[in-house]
Every structure is written in C-alpha cells, then in structure tokens.
PDB file of C-alpha atoms in Angstrom:
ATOM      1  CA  UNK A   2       0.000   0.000   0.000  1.00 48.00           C
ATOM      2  CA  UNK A   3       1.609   3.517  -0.739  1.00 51.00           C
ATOM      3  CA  UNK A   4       1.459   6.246   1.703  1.00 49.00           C
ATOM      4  CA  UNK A   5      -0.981   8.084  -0.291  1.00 49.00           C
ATOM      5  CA  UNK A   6      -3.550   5.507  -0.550  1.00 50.00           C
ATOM      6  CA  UNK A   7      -4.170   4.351   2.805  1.00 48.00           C
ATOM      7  CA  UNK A   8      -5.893   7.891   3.308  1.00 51.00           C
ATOM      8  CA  UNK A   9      -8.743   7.250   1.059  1.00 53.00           C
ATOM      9  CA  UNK A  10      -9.671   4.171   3.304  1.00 52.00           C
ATOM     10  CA  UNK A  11     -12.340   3.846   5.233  1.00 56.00           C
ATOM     11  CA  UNK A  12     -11.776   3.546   9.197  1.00 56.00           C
ATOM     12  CA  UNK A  13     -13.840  -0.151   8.420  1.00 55.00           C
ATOM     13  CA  UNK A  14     -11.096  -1.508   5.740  1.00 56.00           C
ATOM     14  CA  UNK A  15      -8.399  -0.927   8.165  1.00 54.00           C
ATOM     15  CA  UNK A  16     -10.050  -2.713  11.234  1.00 55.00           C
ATOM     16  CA  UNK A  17     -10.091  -6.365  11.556  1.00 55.00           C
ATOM     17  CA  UNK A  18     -13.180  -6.370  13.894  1.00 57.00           C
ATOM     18  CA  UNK A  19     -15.279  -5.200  11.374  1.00 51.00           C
ATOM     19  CA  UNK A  20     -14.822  -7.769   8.379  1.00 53.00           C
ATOM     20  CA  UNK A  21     -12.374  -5.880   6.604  1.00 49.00           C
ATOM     21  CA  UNK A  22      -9.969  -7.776   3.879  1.00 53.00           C
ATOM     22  CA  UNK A  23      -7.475  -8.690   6.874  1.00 55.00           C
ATOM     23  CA  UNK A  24      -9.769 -10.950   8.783  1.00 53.00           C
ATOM     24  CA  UNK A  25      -9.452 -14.430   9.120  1.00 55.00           C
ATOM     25  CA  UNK A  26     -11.089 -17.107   7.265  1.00 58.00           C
ATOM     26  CA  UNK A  27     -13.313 -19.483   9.714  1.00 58.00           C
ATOM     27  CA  UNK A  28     -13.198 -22.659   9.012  1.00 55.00           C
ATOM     28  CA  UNK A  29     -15.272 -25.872  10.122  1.00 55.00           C
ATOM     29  CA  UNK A  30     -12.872 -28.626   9.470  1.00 54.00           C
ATOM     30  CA  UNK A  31     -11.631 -30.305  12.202  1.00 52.00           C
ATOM     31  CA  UNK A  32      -8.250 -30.258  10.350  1.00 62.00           C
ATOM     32  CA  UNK A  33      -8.417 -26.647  10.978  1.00 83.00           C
ATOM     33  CA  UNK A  34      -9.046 -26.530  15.100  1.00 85.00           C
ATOM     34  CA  UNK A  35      -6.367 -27.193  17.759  1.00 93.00           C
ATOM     35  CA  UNK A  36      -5.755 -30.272  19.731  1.00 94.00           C
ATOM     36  CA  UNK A  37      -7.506 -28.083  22.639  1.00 96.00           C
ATOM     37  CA  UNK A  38     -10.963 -27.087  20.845  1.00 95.00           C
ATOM     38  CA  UNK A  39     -11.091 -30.553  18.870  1.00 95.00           C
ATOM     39  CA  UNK A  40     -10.882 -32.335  22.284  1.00 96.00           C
ATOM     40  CA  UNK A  41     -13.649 -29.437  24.040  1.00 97.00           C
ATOM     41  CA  UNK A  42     -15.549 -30.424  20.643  1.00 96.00           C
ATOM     42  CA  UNK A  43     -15.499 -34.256  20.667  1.00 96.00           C
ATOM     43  CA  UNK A  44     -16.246 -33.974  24.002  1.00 96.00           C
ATOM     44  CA  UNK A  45     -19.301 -31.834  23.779  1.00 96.00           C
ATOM     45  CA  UNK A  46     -20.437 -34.275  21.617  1.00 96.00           C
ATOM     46  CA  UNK A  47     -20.202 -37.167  23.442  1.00 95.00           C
ATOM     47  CA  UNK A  48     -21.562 -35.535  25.883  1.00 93.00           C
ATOM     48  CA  UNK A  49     -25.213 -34.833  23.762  1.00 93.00           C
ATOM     49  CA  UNK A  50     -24.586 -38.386  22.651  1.00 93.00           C
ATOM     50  CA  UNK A  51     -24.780 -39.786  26.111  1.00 92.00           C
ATOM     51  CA  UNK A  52     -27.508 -37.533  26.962  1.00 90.00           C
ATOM     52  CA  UNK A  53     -29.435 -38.341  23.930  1.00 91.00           C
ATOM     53  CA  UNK A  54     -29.361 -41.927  24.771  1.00 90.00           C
ATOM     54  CA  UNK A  55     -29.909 -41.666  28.569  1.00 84.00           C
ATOM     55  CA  UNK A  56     -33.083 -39.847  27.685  1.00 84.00           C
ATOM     56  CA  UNK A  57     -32.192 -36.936  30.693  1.00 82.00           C
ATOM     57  CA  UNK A  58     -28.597 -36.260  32.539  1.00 85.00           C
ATOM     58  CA  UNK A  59     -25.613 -38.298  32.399  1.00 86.00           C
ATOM     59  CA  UNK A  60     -24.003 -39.838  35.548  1.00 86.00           C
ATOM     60  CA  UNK A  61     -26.551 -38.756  37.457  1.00 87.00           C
ATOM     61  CA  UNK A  62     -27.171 -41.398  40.467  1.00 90.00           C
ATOM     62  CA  UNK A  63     -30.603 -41.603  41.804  1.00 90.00           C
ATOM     63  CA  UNK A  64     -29.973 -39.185  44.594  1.00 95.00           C
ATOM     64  CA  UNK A  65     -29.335 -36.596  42.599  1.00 93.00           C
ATOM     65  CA  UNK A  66     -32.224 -36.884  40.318  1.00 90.00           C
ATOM     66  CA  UNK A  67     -34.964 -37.095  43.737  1.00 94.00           C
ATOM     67  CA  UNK A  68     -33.584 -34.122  44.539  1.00 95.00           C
ATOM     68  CA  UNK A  69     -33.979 -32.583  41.322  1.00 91.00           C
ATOM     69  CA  UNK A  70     -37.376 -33.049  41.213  1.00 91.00           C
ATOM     70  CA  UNK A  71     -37.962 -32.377  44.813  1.00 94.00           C
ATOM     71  CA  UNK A  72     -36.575 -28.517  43.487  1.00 92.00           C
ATOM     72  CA  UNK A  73     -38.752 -28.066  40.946  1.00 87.00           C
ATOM     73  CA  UNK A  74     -41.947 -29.331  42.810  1.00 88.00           C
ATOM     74  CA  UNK A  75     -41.423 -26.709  45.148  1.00 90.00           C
ATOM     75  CA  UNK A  76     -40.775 -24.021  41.938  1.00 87.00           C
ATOM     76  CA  UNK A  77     -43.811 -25.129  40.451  1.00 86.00           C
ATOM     77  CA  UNK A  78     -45.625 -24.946  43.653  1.00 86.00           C
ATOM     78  CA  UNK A  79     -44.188 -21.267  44.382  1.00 87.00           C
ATOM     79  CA  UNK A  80     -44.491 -19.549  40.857  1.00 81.00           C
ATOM     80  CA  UNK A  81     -47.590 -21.227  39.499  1.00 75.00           C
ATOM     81  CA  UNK A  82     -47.171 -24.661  38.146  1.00 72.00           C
ATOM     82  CA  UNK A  83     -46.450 -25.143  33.933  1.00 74.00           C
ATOM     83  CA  UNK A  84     -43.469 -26.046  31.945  1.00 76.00           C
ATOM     84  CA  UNK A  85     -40.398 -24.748  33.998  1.00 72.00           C
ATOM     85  CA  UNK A  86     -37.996 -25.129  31.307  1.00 74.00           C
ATOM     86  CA  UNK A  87     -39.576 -24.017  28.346  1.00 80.00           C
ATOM     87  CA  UNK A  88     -39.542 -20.364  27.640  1.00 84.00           C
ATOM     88  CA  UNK A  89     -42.296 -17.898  28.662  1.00 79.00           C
ATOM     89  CA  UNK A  90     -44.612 -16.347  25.864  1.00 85.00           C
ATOM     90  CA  UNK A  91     -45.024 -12.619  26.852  1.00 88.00           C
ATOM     91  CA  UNK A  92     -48.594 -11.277  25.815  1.00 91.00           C
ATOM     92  CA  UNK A  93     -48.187  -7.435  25.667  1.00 93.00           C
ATOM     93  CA  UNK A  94     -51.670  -5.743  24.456  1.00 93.00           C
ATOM     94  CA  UNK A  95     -52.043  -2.172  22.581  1.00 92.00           C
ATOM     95  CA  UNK A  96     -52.032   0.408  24.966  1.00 90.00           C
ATOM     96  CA  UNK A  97     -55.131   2.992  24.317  1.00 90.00           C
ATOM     97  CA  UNK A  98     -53.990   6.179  22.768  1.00 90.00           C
ATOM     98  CA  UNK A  99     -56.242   9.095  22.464  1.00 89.00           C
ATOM     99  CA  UNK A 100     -55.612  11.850  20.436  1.00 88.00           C
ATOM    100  CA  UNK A 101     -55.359  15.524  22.272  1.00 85.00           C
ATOM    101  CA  UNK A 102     -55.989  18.647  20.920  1.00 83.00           C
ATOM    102  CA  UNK A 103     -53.113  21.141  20.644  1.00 83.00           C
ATOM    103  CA  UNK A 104     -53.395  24.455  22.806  1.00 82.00           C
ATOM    104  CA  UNK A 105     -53.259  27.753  20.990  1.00 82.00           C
ATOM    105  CA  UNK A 106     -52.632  30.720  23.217  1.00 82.00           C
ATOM    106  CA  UNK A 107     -53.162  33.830  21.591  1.00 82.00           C
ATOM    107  CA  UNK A 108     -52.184  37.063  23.196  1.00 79.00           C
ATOM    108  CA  UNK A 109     -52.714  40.220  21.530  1.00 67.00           C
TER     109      UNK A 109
END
C-alpha cells in the first residue's frame, strides 16, 4: 500500500473487527481446530450423545435426580405450576392512545 492511498480508506477496511480484507477465514474442518478445541468439541459431543441416549442427565445417580425433582416441585408450587424449562410467551396488548388537541394561546 503507498502512503498516499491508505488515506482514502475507510476507518472499516483498516479494522479487523469489522470484516475488513485482513480478517481471518473461519473454518469448520476439524483439520483446521487445535488439539484443545477438537478435544472441548469431541467432548461436547459425546456428551449430547450420552444424553441423547440416557433420555435426561448423564451420571446422574438416583440421589441426585430425587432431589432434582424435589426442586422443581417446590418451583412449580411457588411460581404457578407449567413447563419450567420451556420459555415464557409474553402477551403485551395495545395500549389505548387518544388523540389531544393542541393548545393555541393567543395574546394580543
């Protein structure tokens, strides 16, 4: 780049947090990832695997899973009952506007 041309940039073509030319290609390839994120990845995986196939958590003794539902008895019981882990639909209504007439003062 010559000297005189890097002025006629825009502040965005210079900056690699904004997508300019200079940022990095992702990729999705394991080929691509570190020993590090490859094992976090394969492990993640298993992980849903496991879950998948245990139909609920993983490792979890029966203990744990009385207690669990001891916990959200008592949430259901304090906020209401329904479907604790789903998300909440918000119902917002129209709030009533009514129109008001401008005041003109005129002083002579």
């Amino acid at each position: 780049m010559q000297a005189e041309s890097w002025r006629t940039l825009s502040a965005a073509a210079l900056c690699t947090k904004a997508g300019g030319p200079k940022k990095p290609k992702k990729s999705s390839s394991g080929s691509q990832l570190d020993p590090i994120q490859k094992f976090f990845l394969d492990s993640i995986r298993e992980y849903s695997s496991k879950s998948v196939a245990s139909g609920g958590l993983v490792d979890a003794d029966p203990a744990y899973e009385k207690n669990l539902a001891e916990e959200l008895t008592k949430l259901q019981r304090l906020y209401g009952g329904g479907d604790l882990v789903a998300f909440p639909e918000f119902k917002f209504t129209e709030p009533k506007l009514e129109e008001v007439a401008p005041q003109v003062n005129i002083t002579s």
